[in-house]
Short mmCIF file of C-alpha atoms and ligand atoms in Angstrom, two decimals:
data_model
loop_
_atom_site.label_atom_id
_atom_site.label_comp_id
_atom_site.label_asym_id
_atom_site.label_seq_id
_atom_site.Cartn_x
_atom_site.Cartn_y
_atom_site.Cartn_z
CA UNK A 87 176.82 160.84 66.94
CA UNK A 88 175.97 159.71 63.48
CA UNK A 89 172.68 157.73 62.29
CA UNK A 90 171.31 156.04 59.76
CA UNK A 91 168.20 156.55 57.61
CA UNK A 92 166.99 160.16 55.96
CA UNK A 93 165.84 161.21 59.19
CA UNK A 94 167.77 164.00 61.16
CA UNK A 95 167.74 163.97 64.95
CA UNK A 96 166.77 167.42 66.37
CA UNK A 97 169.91 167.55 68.41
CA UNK A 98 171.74 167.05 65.16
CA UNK A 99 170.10 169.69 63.25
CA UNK A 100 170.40 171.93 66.07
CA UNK A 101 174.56 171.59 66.08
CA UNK A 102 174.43 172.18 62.12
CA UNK A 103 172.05 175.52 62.38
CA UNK A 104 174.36 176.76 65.37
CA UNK A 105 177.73 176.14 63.82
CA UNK A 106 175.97 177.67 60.24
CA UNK A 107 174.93 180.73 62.04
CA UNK A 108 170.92 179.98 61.64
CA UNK A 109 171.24 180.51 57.97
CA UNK A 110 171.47 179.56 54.26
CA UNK A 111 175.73 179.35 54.65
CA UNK A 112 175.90 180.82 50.99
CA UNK A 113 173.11 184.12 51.55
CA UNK A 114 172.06 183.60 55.53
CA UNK A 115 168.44 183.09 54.60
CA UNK A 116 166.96 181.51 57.96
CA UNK A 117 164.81 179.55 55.65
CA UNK A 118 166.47 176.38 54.86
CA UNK A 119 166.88 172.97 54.41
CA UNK A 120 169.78 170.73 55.99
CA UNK A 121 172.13 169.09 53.36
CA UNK A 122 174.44 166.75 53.25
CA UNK A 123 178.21 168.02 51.58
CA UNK A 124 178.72 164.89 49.72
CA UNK A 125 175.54 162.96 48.16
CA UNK A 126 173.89 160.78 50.67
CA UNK A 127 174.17 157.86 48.10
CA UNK A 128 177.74 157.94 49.55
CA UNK A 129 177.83 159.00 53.28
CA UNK A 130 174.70 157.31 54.41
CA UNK A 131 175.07 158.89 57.67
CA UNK A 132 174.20 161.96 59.51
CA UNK A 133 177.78 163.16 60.13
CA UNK A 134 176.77 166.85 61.42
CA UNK A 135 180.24 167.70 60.50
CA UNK A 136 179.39 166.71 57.00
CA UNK A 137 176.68 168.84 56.50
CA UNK A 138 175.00 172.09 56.20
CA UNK A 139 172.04 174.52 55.50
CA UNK A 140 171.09 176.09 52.47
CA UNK A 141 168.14 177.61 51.41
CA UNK A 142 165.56 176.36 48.55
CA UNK A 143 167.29 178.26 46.03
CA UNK A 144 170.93 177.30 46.99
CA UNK A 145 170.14 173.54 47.96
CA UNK A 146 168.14 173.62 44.30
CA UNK A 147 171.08 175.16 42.53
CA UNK A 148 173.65 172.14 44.50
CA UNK A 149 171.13 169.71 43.53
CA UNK A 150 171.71 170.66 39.45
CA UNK A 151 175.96 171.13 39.59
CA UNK A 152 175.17 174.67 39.02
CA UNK A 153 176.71 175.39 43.00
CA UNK A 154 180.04 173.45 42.87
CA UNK A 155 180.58 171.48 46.55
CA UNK A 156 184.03 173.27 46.69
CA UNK A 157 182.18 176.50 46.93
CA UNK A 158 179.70 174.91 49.37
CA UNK A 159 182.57 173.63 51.50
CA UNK A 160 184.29 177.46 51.71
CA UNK A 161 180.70 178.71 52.57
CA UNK A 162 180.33 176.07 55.48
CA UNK A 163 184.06 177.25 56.59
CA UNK A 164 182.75 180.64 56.68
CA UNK A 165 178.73 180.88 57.35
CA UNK A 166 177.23 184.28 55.97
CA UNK A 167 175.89 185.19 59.16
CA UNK A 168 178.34 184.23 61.42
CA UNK A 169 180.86 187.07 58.87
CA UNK A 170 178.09 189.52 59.46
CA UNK A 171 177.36 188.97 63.21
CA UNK A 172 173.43 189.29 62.03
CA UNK A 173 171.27 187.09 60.13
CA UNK A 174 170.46 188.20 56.50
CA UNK A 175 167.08 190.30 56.34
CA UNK A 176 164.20 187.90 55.71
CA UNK A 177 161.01 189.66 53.95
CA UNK A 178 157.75 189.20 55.91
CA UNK A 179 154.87 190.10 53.68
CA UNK A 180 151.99 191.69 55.89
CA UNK A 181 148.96 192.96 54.21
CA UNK A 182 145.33 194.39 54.02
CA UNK A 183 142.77 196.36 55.80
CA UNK A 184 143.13 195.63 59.54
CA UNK A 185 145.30 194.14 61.62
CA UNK A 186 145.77 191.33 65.09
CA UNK A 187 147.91 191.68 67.59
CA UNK A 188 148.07 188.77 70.15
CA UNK A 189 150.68 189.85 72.86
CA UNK A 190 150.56 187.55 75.64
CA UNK A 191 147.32 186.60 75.54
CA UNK A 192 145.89 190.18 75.19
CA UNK A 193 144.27 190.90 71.81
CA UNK A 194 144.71 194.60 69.97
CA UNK A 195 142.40 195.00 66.72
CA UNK A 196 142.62 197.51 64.46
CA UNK A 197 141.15 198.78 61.16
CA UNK A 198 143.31 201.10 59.41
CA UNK A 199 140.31 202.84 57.67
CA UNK A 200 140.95 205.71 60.02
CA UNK A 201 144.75 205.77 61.28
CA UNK A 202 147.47 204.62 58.58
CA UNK A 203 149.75 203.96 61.58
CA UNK A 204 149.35 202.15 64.95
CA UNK A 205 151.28 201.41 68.03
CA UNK A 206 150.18 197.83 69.93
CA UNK A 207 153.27 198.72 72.16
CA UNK A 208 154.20 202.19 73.50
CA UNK A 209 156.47 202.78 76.48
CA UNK A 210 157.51 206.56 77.10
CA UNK A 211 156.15 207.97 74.56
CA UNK A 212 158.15 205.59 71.55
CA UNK A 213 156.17 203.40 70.11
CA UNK A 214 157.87 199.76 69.97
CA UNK A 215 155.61 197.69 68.43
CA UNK A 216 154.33 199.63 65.22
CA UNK A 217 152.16 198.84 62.47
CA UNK A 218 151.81 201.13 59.15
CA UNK A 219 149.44 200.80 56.10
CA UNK A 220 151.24 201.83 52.73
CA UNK A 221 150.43 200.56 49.11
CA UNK A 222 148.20 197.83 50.47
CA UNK A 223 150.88 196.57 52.82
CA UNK A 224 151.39 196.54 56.26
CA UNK A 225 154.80 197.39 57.29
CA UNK A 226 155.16 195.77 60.90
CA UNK A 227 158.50 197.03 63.42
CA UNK A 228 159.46 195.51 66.60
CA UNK A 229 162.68 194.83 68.71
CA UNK A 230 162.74 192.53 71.23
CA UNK A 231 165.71 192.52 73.67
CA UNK A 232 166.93 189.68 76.23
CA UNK A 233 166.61 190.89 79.99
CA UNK A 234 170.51 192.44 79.80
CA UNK A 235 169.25 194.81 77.58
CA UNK A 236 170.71 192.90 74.57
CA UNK A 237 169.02 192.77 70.93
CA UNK A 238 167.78 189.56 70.09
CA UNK A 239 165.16 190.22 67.24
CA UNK A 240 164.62 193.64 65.17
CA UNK A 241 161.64 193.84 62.84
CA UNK A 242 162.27 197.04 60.28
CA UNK A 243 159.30 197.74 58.39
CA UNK A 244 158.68 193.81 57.43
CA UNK A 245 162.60 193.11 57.07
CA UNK A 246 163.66 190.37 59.92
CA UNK A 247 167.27 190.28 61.28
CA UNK A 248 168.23 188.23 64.45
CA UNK A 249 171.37 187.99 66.64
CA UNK A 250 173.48 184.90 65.84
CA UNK A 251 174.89 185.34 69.45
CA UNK A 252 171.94 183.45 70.71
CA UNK A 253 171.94 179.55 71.51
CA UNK A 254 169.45 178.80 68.93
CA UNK A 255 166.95 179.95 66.36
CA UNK A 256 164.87 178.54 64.33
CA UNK A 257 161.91 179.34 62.25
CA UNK A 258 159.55 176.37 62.02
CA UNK A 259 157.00 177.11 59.99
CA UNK A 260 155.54 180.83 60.47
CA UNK A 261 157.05 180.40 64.35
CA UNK A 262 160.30 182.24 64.98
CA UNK A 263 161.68 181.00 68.32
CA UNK A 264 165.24 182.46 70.22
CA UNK A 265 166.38 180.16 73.08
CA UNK A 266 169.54 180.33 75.04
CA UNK A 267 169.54 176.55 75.96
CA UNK A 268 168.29 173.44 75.75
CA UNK A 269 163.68 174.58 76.59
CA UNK A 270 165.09 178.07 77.83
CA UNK A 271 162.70 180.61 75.56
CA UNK A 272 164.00 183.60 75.16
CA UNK A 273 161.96 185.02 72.30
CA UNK A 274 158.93 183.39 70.80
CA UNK A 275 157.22 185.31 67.72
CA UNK A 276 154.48 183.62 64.84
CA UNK A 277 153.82 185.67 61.89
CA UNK A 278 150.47 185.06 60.63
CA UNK A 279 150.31 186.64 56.89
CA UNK A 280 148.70 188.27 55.76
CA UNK A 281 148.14 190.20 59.03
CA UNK A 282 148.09 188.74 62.31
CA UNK A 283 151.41 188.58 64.75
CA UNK A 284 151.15 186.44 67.98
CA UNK A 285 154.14 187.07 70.71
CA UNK A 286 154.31 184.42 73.07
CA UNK A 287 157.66 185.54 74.63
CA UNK A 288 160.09 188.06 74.69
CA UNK A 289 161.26 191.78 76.23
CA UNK A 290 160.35 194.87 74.57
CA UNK A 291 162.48 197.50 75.89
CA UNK A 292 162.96 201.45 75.59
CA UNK A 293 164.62 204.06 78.00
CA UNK A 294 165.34 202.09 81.22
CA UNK A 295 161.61 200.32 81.04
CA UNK A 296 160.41 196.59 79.89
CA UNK A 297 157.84 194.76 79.23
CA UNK A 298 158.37 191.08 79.53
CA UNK A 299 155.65 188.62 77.70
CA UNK A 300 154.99 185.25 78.62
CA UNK A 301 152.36 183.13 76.92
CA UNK A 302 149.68 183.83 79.36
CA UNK A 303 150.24 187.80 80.16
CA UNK A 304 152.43 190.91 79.88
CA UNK A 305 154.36 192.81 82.54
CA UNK A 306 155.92 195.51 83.77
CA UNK A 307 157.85 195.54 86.52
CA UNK A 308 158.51 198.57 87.29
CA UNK A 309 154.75 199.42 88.15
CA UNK A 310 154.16 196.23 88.87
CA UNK A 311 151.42 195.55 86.08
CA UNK A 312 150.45 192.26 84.96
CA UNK A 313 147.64 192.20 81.95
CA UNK A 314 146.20 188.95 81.02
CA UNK A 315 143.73 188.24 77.94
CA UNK A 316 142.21 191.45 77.43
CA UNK A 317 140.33 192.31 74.69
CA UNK A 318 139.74 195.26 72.86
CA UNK A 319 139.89 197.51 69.52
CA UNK A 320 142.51 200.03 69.17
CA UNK A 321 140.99 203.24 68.12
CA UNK A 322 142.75 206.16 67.47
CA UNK A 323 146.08 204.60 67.17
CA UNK A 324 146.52 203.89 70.87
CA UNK A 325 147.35 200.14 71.99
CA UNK A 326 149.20 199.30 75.50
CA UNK A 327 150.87 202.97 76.71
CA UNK A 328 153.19 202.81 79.44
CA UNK A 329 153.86 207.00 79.98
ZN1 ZN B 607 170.98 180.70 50.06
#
């Protein structure tokens, strides 16, 4: 399906992002922009076939003749990510004093004054969602598994890789979402710099136990706990503990 006019119909920049492996083709930078191959003064069509993602820098660099299209065209042939199996790390840049945590619906402050680390999330004793203060930043980890146990999304000290396995991804703004079809949310995650995350969706997993978030609560099977907009202020480094 092809279109006129310099607007891009989501289903069309959905097939580009999927077949470019959610990335920049040349560095897999899931911040991008979607590009026609050959000028536009030319196609005048959304071809998806024609077209691809790169990021600022790379779309800038095509945009001057300093990229030539034939190395473009070998990048689209062979997307970074989709070589690598994982998307290129993407720098989040956390900072300051004190910290939000909005995990389905349930709210977690905390002032690092006291405790230079925190855990929002702990299950068995491992903390899975972890915050750390060092230098004046905040250094934020998290992985967040589909329900087969499969990693979707892994947070390492501020750097972001995803799978490319999934159906989609696609960072809109600060919003990171994971689906695995067409309204099917698998993982839903908005990083508010310099210091707020919000989790609207997704499994956080360790040693046989999970935690599944939905917009409006957490829960845990297993003990059959459901949490929904609670309040409080982590003290002493201790958010949600599931022992
Ligand atoms: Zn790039």
């Amino acid at each position: 399906m092809t279109q006129n006019g310099r607007y891009i119909p989501e289903p069309i920049k959905r097939q580009i992002r999927q077949r470019c492996g959610f990335g920049c083709v040349i560095c897999g930078l899931p911040l991008y922009e979607y590009e026609h191959m050959r000028e536009w003064s030319i196609v005048k069509e959304h071809n998806p076939d024609e077209m691809t993602i790169l990021c600022p820098t790379h779309h800038a660099e095509k945009t001057r003749g300093l990229l030539p299209i034939a190395e473009v065209l070998t990048a689209n042939s062979k997307p970074h990510n989709l070589r690598f199996g994982m998307s290129e790390a993407f720098p989040l840049r956390y900072s300051g004093d004190s910290c939000l945590v909005n995990f389905g619906s349930n709210r977690f402050m905390h002032d690092f004054a006291r405790d230079a680390v925190i855990s929002a999330l702990t299950i068995r004793g491992y903390p899975v969602i972890r915050i750390k203060k060092q230098d004046g930043s905040l250094l934020l980890s998290l992985r967040i598994f589909d329900k087969e146990g499969k990693l979707l999304l892994d947070v390492d000290e501020n750097e972001l890789i995803f799978s490319v396995d999934s159906w989609d991804v696609e960072l809109v703004g600060k919003r990171l979402t994971i689906r695995s079809g067409l309204r099917a949310i698998l993982a839903q995650v908005e990083f508010v710099a310099p210091s707020a995350i919000i989790i609207n969706r997704g499994t956080f997993a360790y040693d046989g136990f999970q935690v599944q978030v939905a917009p409006d609560h957490i829960l845990l099977e297993k003990y059959n706990i459901r949490m929904e907009k609670t309040s409080a202020r982590m003290n002493g480094g201790g958010g949600f503990r599931f022992d």
